[in-house]
Amino acid sequence: MLKILGLELKNFAQVPNKLRDNPSKNHPSNQIGANLGTVCHHLYLDTYGIAPPDPNPAYCLYSPMFTADPRLRVIRNGLGSHKEAKVGEYNRFGKAFCRWFLYEHCGITYFAHMDDILGKHLHPGFGDFRVIRTCEGDTPDYFCAESTTKLFLAEAKGTAASISFKSAKFTEWRNQFKRVTITNSSRNTFSIKGYIVATRIVSESQPRTISKLLAEDPWSRGQIPIDENAAATIGRLIVTQHYANILEKLRFPLLAFALRNAAVLPAELGIRVGVWRCPIPHLKEHRFVGGFFSPKDAPVIGRFFWESPFRPYRDVSLYPSLDLSAGGFTFFGLEMEIFKAVRKITLLNAQATDGVRPLAVKDDLPIGFSLLRDGSVIAPLEWFVFEGVTEL
């Protein structure tokens, strides 16, 4: 589901090619198209813990809340029933659009919440660097990375109100980048490039106004720009935090704990995983570790097929389609080679993080099928075939 927003950029020395009307000119288009399914994939990774998501992310979280208009517009008077609820919902979508924009147009693949890093001594597995607060007030939302040596800060905002680069709100958001810095045991401080991504989402009660995404490119405070040595140290932490979040959703709490704490697990401790394949031509050589979410109207059906001694098929992905009245089943997983590379970190040390490589992803995927470079996938279960359980 493609939705159109207005677009404004500021302080981008190099406008991403996909955001240019003319590839030969370093000037942005005045609009941007966003795949709502991919945005909701980022929303799921960013917001949900181990609880099953509701509504179903494979069918675009919140898609019923948006109008059929090709421009991004929510129904009636906006998200949420009252002020506090609206603030929460717009913030969630602001973060999702921020992650989507940085992923899609700035090459950023890995995200760690600032709360997981700020003010904490990084454990020995990641060197002697520390991210500290320089003054009171809000800080950027994310530490994120294109790779372990290319790091960024990011601040996400979502609102129904009018915003502009000249507004007092944007000035306050810029100030957030002055409240954190990277330091080491020698008391050197390092500045780092960042992004502010603010999304205004309008409702159908504002027919003459358009939703708009504004992005700016500031720097944090620091004596010197961050070097590759320092970047690699913190970059490994960002990548491991990113995958710890995914592994928690996949119900591997021990692996997630090891990633968050640079703990080394004994090699003889096997991890049992469900293995799936996808028959889409350019994905048929890949395997995925994962499972599925059952809709609320089908728990009894699921138990019957799992427990019945008369199961005619071993492929559990065939069962949901037998009850045509049931809701959709959703697959969530991680590409197997990436899973193995992440698993290797827990068996060796933080240096093994450098062996994690992003997945090459093509755009020609079915509607409702979302696959990211980090290897995470959300899609209707019908696109996957269960192969069995193995130990890694």
PDB file of N, CA, C and O in Angstrom, residues 261-285:
ATOM      1  N   ASN A 261      24.630  -8.402  26.711  1.00  0.00           N
ATOM      2  CA  ASN A 261      25.629  -8.345  27.778  1.00  0.00           C
ATOM      3  C   ASN A 261      26.997  -8.881  27.378  1.00  0.00           C
ATOM      4  O   ASN A 261      27.852  -9.102  28.233  1.00  0.00           O
ATOM      5  N   ALA A 262      27.230  -9.094  26.079  1.00  0.00           N
ATOM      6  CA  ALA A 262      28.507  -9.627  25.580  1.00  0.00           C
ATOM      7  C   ALA A 262      28.885 -10.911  26.300  1.00  0.00           C
ATOM      8  O   ALA A 262      30.054 -11.168  26.582  1.00  0.00           O
ATOM      9  N   ALA A 263      27.876 -11.715  26.616  1.00  0.00           N
ATOM     10  CA  ALA A 263      28.121 -12.993  27.289  1.00  0.00           C
ATOM     11  C   ALA A 263      28.414 -14.073  26.250  1.00  0.00           C
ATOM     12  O   ALA A 263      27.826 -14.084  25.171  1.00  0.00           O
ATOM     13  N   VAL A 264      29.329 -14.977  26.575  1.00  0.00           N
ATOM     14  CA  VAL A 264      29.678 -16.095  25.693  1.00  0.00           C
ATOM     15  C   VAL A 264      29.003 -17.350  26.216  1.00  0.00           C
ATOM     16  O   VAL A 264      29.191 -17.735  27.372  1.00  0.00           O
ATOM     17  N   LEU A 265      28.203 -17.978  25.374  1.00  0.00           N
ATOM     18  CA  LEU A 265      27.471 -19.168  25.761  1.00  0.00           C
ATOM     19  C   LEU A 265      28.286 -20.416  25.443  1.00  0.00           C
ATOM     20  O   LEU A 265      29.073 -20.422  24.485  1.00  0.00           O
ATOM     21  N   PRO A 266      28.127 -21.492  26.203  1.00  0.00           N
ATOM     22  CA  PRO A 266      28.854 -22.731  25.914  1.00  0.00           C
ATOM     23  C   PRO A 266      28.427 -23.316  24.574  1.00  0.00           C
ATOM     24  O   PRO A 266      27.241 -23.340  24.240  1.00  0.00           O
ATOM     25  N   ALA A 267      29.402 -23.798  23.787  1.00  0.00           N
ATOM     26  CA  ALA A 267      29.134 -24.308  22.450  1.00  0.00           C
ATOM     27  C   ALA A 267      28.201 -25.510  22.464  1.00  0.00           C
ATOM     28  O   ALA A 267      27.456 -25.739  21.505  1.00  0.00           O
ATOM     29  N   GLU A 268      28.249 -26.299  23.542  1.00  0.00           N
ATOM     30  CA  GLU A 268      27.410 -27.503  23.590  1.00  0.00           C
ATOM     31  C   GLU A 268      25.941 -27.187  23.869  1.00  0.00           C
ATOM     32  O   GLU A 268      25.082 -28.083  23.835  1.00  0.00           O
ATOM     33  N   LEU A 269      25.637 -25.917  24.136  1.00  0.00           N
ATOM     34  CA  LEU A 269      24.257 -25.527  24.383  1.00  0.00           C
ATOM     35  C   LEU A 269      23.557 -25.306  23.045  1.00  0.00           C
ATOM     36  O   LEU A 269      23.684 -24.265  22.410  1.00  0.00           O
ATOM     37  N   GLY A 270      22.843 -26.305  22.574  1.00  0.00           N
ATOM     38  CA  GLY A 270      22.177 -26.210  21.287  1.00  0.00           C
ATOM     39  C   GLY A 270      20.893 -25.387  21.362  1.00  0.00           C
ATOM     40  O   GLY A 270      20.204 -25.375  22.380  1.00  0.00           O
ATOM     41  N   ILE A 271      20.593 -24.704  20.277  1.00  0.00           N
ATOM     42  CA  ILE A 271      19.372 -23.908  20.184  1.00  0.00           C
ATOM     43  C   ILE A 271      18.494 -24.529  19.106  1.00  0.00           C
ATOM     44  O   ILE A 271      18.889 -24.632  17.944  1.00  0.00           O
ATOM     45  N   ARG A 272      17.290 -24.961  19.491  1.00  0.00           N
ATOM     46  CA  ARG A 272      16.371 -25.577  18.543  1.00  0.00           C
ATOM     47  C   ARG A 272      15.549 -24.498  17.848  1.00  0.00           C
ATOM     48  O   ARG A 272      14.970 -23.632  18.510  1.00  0.00           O
ATOM     49  N   VAL A 273      15.509 -24.565  16.505  1.00  0.00           N
ATOM     50  CA  VAL A 273      14.819 -23.545  15.724  1.00  0.00           C
ATOM     51  C   VAL A 273      13.906 -24.195  14.691  1.00  0.00           C
ATOM     52  O   VAL A 273      14.178 -25.291  14.204  1.00  0.00           O
ATOM     53  N   GLY A 274      12.816 -23.513  14.373  1.00  0.00           N
ATOM     54  CA  GLY A 274      11.954 -23.930  13.274  1.00  0.00           C
ATOM     55  C   GLY A 274      12.481 -23.350  11.976  1.00  0.00           C
ATOM     56  O   GLY A 274      12.823 -22.160  11.908  1.00  0.00           O
ATOM     57  N   VAL A 275      12.569 -24.169  10.941  1.00  0.00           N
ATOM     58  CA  VAL A 275      13.138 -23.751   9.653  1.00  0.00           C
ATOM     59  C   VAL A 275      12.034 -23.733   8.595  1.00  0.00           C
ATOM     60  O   VAL A 275      11.261 -24.696   8.467  1.00  0.00           O
ATOM     61  N   TRP A 276      12.000 -22.656   7.841  1.00  0.00           N
ATOM     62  CA  TRP A 276      10.979 -22.457   6.812  1.00  0.00           C
ATOM     63  C   TRP A 276      11.638 -22.048   5.501  1.00  0.00           C
ATOM     64  O   TRP A 276      12.711 -21.438   5.496  1.00  0.00           O
ATOM     65  N   ARG A 277      10.970 -22.357   4.405  1.00  0.00           N
ATOM     66  CA  ARG A 277      11.416 -21.870   3.096  1.00  0.00           C
ATOM     67  C   ARG A 277      10.283 -21.085   2.446  1.00  0.00           C
ATOM     68  O   ARG A 277       9.110 -21.235   2.795  1.00  0.00           O
ATOM     69  N   CYS A 278      10.668 -20.247   1.489  1.00  0.00           N
ATOM     70  CA  CYS A 278       9.707 -19.412   0.770  1.00  0.00           C
ATOM     71  C   CYS A 278       9.830 -19.709  -0.722  1.00  0.00           C
ATOM     72  O   CYS A 278      10.932 -19.620  -1.280  1.00  0.00           O
ATOM     73  N   PRO A 279       8.749 -20.066  -1.401  1.00  0.00           N
ATOM     74  CA  PRO A 279       8.846 -20.447  -2.811  1.00  0.00           C
ATOM     75  C   PRO A 279       8.954 -19.284  -3.795  1.00  0.00           C
ATOM     76  O   PRO A 279       9.039 -19.519  -5.005  1.00  0.00           O
ATOM     77  N   ILE A 280       8.952 -18.051  -3.316  1.00  0.00           N
ATOM     78  CA  ILE A 280       9.163 -16.922  -4.231  1.00  0.00           C
ATOM     79  C   ILE A 280      10.506 -17.120  -4.932  1.00  0.00           C
ATOM     80  O   ILE A 280      11.519 -17.378  -4.265  1.00  0.00           O
ATOM     81  N   PRO A 281      10.567 -17.026  -6.272  1.00  0.00           N
ATOM     82  CA  PRO A 281      11.772 -17.418  -7.026  1.00  0.00           C
ATOM     83  C   PRO A 281      13.093 -16.881  -6.483  1.00  0.00           C
ATOM     84  O   PRO A 281      14.036 -17.645  -6.286  1.00  0.00           O
ATOM     85  N   HIS A 282      13.187 -15.586  -6.228  1.00  0.00           N
ATOM     86  CA  HIS A 282      14.484 -15.058  -5.787  1.00  0.00           C
ATOM     87  C   HIS A 282      14.740 -15.257  -4.296  1.00  0.00           C
ATOM     88  O   HIS A 282      15.764 -14.810  -3.775  1.00  0.00           O
ATOM     89  N   LEU A 283      13.818 -15.936  -3.603  1.00  0.00           N
ATOM     90  CA  LEU A 283      14.039 -16.260  -2.190  1.00  0.00           C
ATOM     91  C   LEU A 283      14.106 -17.764  -1.940  1.00  0.00           C
ATOM     92  O   LEU A 283      14.339 -18.196  -0.812  1.00  0.00           O
ATOM     93  N   LYS A 284      13.937 -18.563  -2.978  1.00  0.00           N
ATOM     94  CA  LYS A 284      13.821 -20.007  -2.773  1.00  0.00           C
ATOM     95  C   LYS A 284      15.105 -20.648  -2.258  1.00  0.00           C
ATOM     96  O   LYS A 284      15.062 -21.748  -1.701  1.00  0.00           O
ATOM     97  N   GLU A 285      16.265 -19.995  -2.450  1.00  0.00           N
ATOM     98  CA  GLU A 285      17.524 -20.546  -1.934  1.00  0.00           C
ATOM     99  C   GLU A 285      17.743 -20.202  -0.464  1.00  0.00           C
ATOM    100  O   GLU A 285      18.648 -20.722   0.167  1.00  0.00           O
TER     101      GLU A 285
END
